[in-house]
Amino acid sequence: MKNIEIEQKYKIKNPAAIRKALKRLGAKRAGSGLEQNEFYDQRGRLRQKRLTLRLRKYRGQGKLTFKGPRKAGLGKLSKRVEVESSVAFAQIRRLLELLGFKKWLSYSKTRETWELAGAEVVIDHFPRFGWFVEIEAAHARRIRQLSRALGLTPDQAVAESYLAMQLRA
C-alpha cells in the first residue's frame, strides 16, 4: 500500500496543446467533470501541523483524503504522505460534522483525468486562476520525463497548492 504522493503542478495557457500531446503519447482519458472540494478541521488543530483533511466529490464519487506536510528541499515538486479512501460523500460529510470537524473552506474546479504509463495527468481549470496540469507518478524521474514529453518547462512549475491559492485569493 503506497501512501506517498509525488506530483508536480504546472501553470498552462493552452490546454488543447496538452490534450494533443497526451493523445500522441497514447494516454487514455479517464473522465472529466466538476470537482467539489471541502476542507475540514477541529479548531485549527490540523492546519497548525500543516495537515489536510479533504472531502472530494468528482464524477459522482466521494473520496476522503488525509495529506501530511510537504517534504522540504524538493523545489516545486510536492512529496508527502497521502491516505485516501472512497466514501459515500453525504454520509462522510455528516460523520465529520458529528465528530466535531467543521468545514472551513470549499472550492470547485473542472478536471480532466488522463492515464499514461503508470502516471496520472490531470488538466484543471479554475475561473479565478486559469489552467493547470498536474502530473502524479511513483517517481520524480517519471514526472520529469512526462513533463518534457508534454512540452512543459521548469518555469511553468508551480509550488503552491490549490488550497494555498484559494487562501491567498
Tab-separated table of C-alpha atoms in Angstrom:
chain	number	residue	atom	x	y	z
A	1	MET	CA	0.000	0.000	0.000
A	2	LYS	CA	1.623	3.215	-1.226
A	3	ASN	CA	0.841	6.245	0.891
A	4	ILE	CA	3.255	8.757	-0.622
A	5	GLU	CA	2.034	11.298	-3.157
A	6	ILE	CA	4.606	12.676	-5.602
A	7	GLU	CA	3.327	15.297	-8.013
A	8	GLN	CA	4.208	18.440	-9.915
A	9	LYS	CA	1.840	21.205	-10.947
A	10	TYR	CA	2.313	23.465	-13.992
A	11	LYS	CA	0.525	26.681	-14.981
A	12	ILE	CA	-0.511	26.479	-18.634
A	13	LYS	CA	-2.204	28.706	-21.188
A	14	ASN	CA	-3.119	26.164	-23.868
A	15	PRO	CA	-4.914	23.039	-22.597
A	16	ALA	CA	-5.597	21.947	-26.201
A	17	ALA	CA	-1.842	21.529	-26.778
A	18	ILE	CA	-1.577	19.339	-23.661
A	19	ARG	CA	-4.531	17.205	-24.790
A	20	LYS	CA	-2.933	16.785	-28.217
A	21	ALA	CA	0.393	15.738	-26.658
A	22	LEU	CA	-1.363	13.292	-24.321
A	23	LYS	CA	-3.137	11.660	-27.264
A	24	ARG	CA	0.136	11.476	-29.223
A	25	LEU	CA	1.771	9.721	-26.244
A	26	GLY	CA	-1.068	7.189	-26.058
A	27	ALA	CA	-2.714	8.477	-22.879
A	28	LYS	CA	-6.242	7.340	-22.113
A	29	ARG	CA	-8.803	9.894	-20.977
A	30	ALA	CA	-10.329	8.508	-17.788
A	31	GLY	CA	-13.024	11.157	-17.384
A	32	SER	CA	-13.882	14.771	-16.782
A	33	GLY	CA	-16.299	16.855	-14.787
A	34	LEU	CA	-16.831	19.271	-11.942
A	35	GLU	CA	-14.820	18.508	-8.825
A	36	GLN	CA	-16.045	19.734	-5.437
A	37	ASN	CA	-13.501	20.010	-2.595
A	38	GLU	CA	-14.249	20.635	1.090
A	39	PHE	CA	-11.646	21.023	3.835
A	40	TYR	CA	-12.299	20.093	7.456
A	41	ASP	CA	-10.582	20.800	10.755
A	42	GLN	CA	-11.198	20.906	14.507
A	43	ARG	CA	-10.372	24.364	15.860
A	44	GLY	CA	-7.384	24.692	13.513
A	45	ARG	CA	-5.529	21.727	15.001
A	46	LEU	CA	-4.770	20.120	11.642
A	47	ARG	CA	-3.738	23.379	9.977
A	48	GLN	CA	-1.345	24.164	12.844
A	49	LYS	CA	0.506	20.953	11.990
A	50	ARG	CA	0.268	21.566	8.189
A	51	LEU	CA	-2.086	18.596	7.829
A	52	THR	CA	-5.069	18.475	5.480
A	53	LEU	CA	-8.357	16.593	5.675
A	54	ARG	CA	-10.251	16.918	2.400
A	55	LEU	CA	-13.596	15.545	1.248
A	56	ARG	CA	-13.895	15.473	-2.550
A	57	LYS	CA	-16.699	14.681	-4.966
A	58	TYR	CA	-15.739	14.002	-8.591
A	59	ARG	CA	-17.757	12.201	-11.251
A	60	GLY	CA	-20.293	11.123	-8.611
A	61	GLN	CA	-17.670	9.500	-6.374
A	62	GLY	CA	-16.637	10.644	-2.901
A	63	LYS	CA	-13.080	10.484	-1.540
A	64	LEU	CA	-11.784	11.345	1.903
A	65	THR	CA	-8.103	12.283	1.855
A	66	PHE	CA	-5.534	12.964	4.565
A	67	LYS	CA	-2.378	14.799	3.477
A	68	GLY	CA	0.701	15.329	5.590
A	69	PRO	CA	3.081	18.275	5.279
A	70	ARG	CA	5.181	18.613	2.132
A	71	LYS	CA	8.721	17.297	2.340
A	72	ALA	CA	11.241	20.145	2.320
A	73	GLY	CA	14.093	20.571	-0.139
A	74	LEU	CA	12.335	19.321	-3.284
A	75	GLY	CA	11.866	22.656	-5.024
A	76	LYS	CA	8.472	22.900	-6.672
A	77	LEU	CA	7.916	19.135	-6.589
A	78	SER	CA	5.395	18.027	-3.973
A	79	LYS	CA	6.044	14.861	-1.974
A	80	ARG	CA	4.021	13.995	1.106
A	81	VAL	CA	2.096	11.319	2.927
A	82	GLU	CA	-1.350	10.859	1.427
A	83	VAL	CA	-4.004	8.382	2.524
A	84	GLU	CA	-7.336	8.341	0.751
A	85	SER	CA	-10.414	6.196	0.635
A	86	SER	CA	-13.529	6.081	-1.495
A	87	VAL	CA	-16.518	7.116	0.613
A	88	ALA	CA	-20.202	7.965	0.422
A	89	PHE	CA	-19.898	11.763	0.179
A	90	ALA	CA	-23.039	12.864	2.056
A	91	GLN	CA	-22.651	10.275	4.821
A	92	ILE	CA	-18.991	11.099	5.468
A	93	ARG	CA	-19.749	14.821	5.458
A	94	ARG	CA	-22.336	14.199	8.190
A	95	LEU	CA	-19.979	11.901	10.110
A	96	LEU	CA	-17.233	14.546	10.072
A	97	GLU	CA	-19.683	17.100	11.458
A	98	LEU	CA	-20.817	14.696	14.200
A	99	LEU	CA	-17.167	14.115	15.148
A	100	GLY	CA	-16.683	17.848	15.641
A	101	PHE	CA	-14.987	18.695	12.348
A	102	LYS	CA	-16.016	21.951	10.706
A	103	LYS	CA	-15.799	22.776	7.020
A	104	TRP	CA	-13.512	25.790	6.823
A	105	LEU	CA	-13.028	26.098	3.065
A	106	SER	CA	-14.535	24.753	-0.130
A	107	TYR	CA	-13.922	25.268	-3.831
A	108	SER	CA	-14.837	23.711	-7.147
A	109	LYS	CA	-12.933	23.318	-10.396
A	110	THR	CA	-13.290	21.417	-13.637
A	111	ARG	CA	-10.950	18.461	-14.065
A	112	GLU	CA	-9.961	16.137	-16.890
A	113	THR	CA	-8.173	12.962	-15.834
A	114	TRP	CA	-5.763	11.099	-18.121
A	115	GLU	CA	-3.800	7.889	-17.509
A	116	LEU	CA	-0.420	7.365	-19.111
A	117	ALA	CA	2.037	4.548	-18.414
A	118	GLY	CA	1.674	4.370	-14.638
A	119	ALA	CA	1.125	8.093	-14.176
A	120	GLU	CA	-1.936	10.263	-13.776
A	121	VAL	CA	-2.115	13.565	-15.628
A	122	VAL	CA	-4.930	15.982	-14.847
A	123	ILE	CA	-5.911	19.207	-16.553
A	124	ASP	CA	-7.625	21.548	-14.099
A	125	HIS	CA	-9.424	24.827	-14.701
A	126	PHE	CA	-10.317	27.467	-12.130
A	127	PRO	CA	-12.263	30.505	-13.332
A	128	ARG	CA	-10.165	32.708	-10.993
A	129	PHE	CA	-6.741	31.162	-11.562
A	130	GLY	CA	-6.749	29.688	-15.068
A	131	TRP	CA	-5.438	26.359	-16.363
A	132	PHE	CA	-3.080	23.886	-14.684
A	133	VAL	CA	-1.628	20.458	-15.370
A	134	GLU	CA	-0.692	18.091	-12.542
A	135	ILE	CA	1.420	15.006	-13.095
A	136	GLU	CA	1.445	12.344	-10.379
A	137	ALA	CA	3.718	9.308	-10.576
A	138	ALA	CA	5.600	6.925	-8.298
A	139	HIS	CA	8.959	8.626	-9.004
A	140	ALA	CA	10.072	12.208	-9.628
A	141	ARG	CA	12.110	10.987	-12.614
A	142	ARG	CA	8.902	9.841	-14.362
A	143	ILE	CA	7.266	13.211	-13.693
A	144	ARG	CA	10.238	14.994	-15.307
A	145	GLN	CA	10.085	12.669	-18.338
A	146	LEU	CA	6.382	13.246	-18.844
A	147	SER	CA	6.611	16.991	-18.327
A	148	ARG	CA	9.242	17.212	-21.085
A	149	ALA	CA	7.167	14.970	-23.377
A	150	LEU	CA	4.162	17.256	-22.820
A	151	GLY	CA	6.215	20.345	-23.662
A	152	LEU	CA	6.113	21.732	-20.121
A	153	THR	CA	9.049	23.804	-18.909
A	154	PRO	CA	10.515	24.285	-15.412
A	155	ASP	CA	9.458	27.951	-15.389
A	156	GLN	CA	5.820	26.805	-15.666
A	157	ALA	CA	6.164	24.703	-12.490
A	158	VAL	CA	4.116	25.884	-9.511
A	159	ALA	CA	4.923	25.016	-5.900
A	160	GLU	CA	1.748	26.489	-4.415
A	161	SER	CA	-1.112	24.076	-3.708
A	162	TYR	CA	-4.639	24.777	-4.888
A	163	LEU	CA	-5.580	25.169	-1.232
A	164	ALA	CA	-2.902	27.857	-0.775
A	165	MET	CA	-4.125	29.644	-3.914
A	166	GLN	CA	-7.649	29.713	-2.508
A	167	LEU	CA	-6.416	31.109	0.804
A	168	ARG	CA	-4.369	33.799	-0.943
A	169	ALA	CA	-7.263	34.943	-3.171
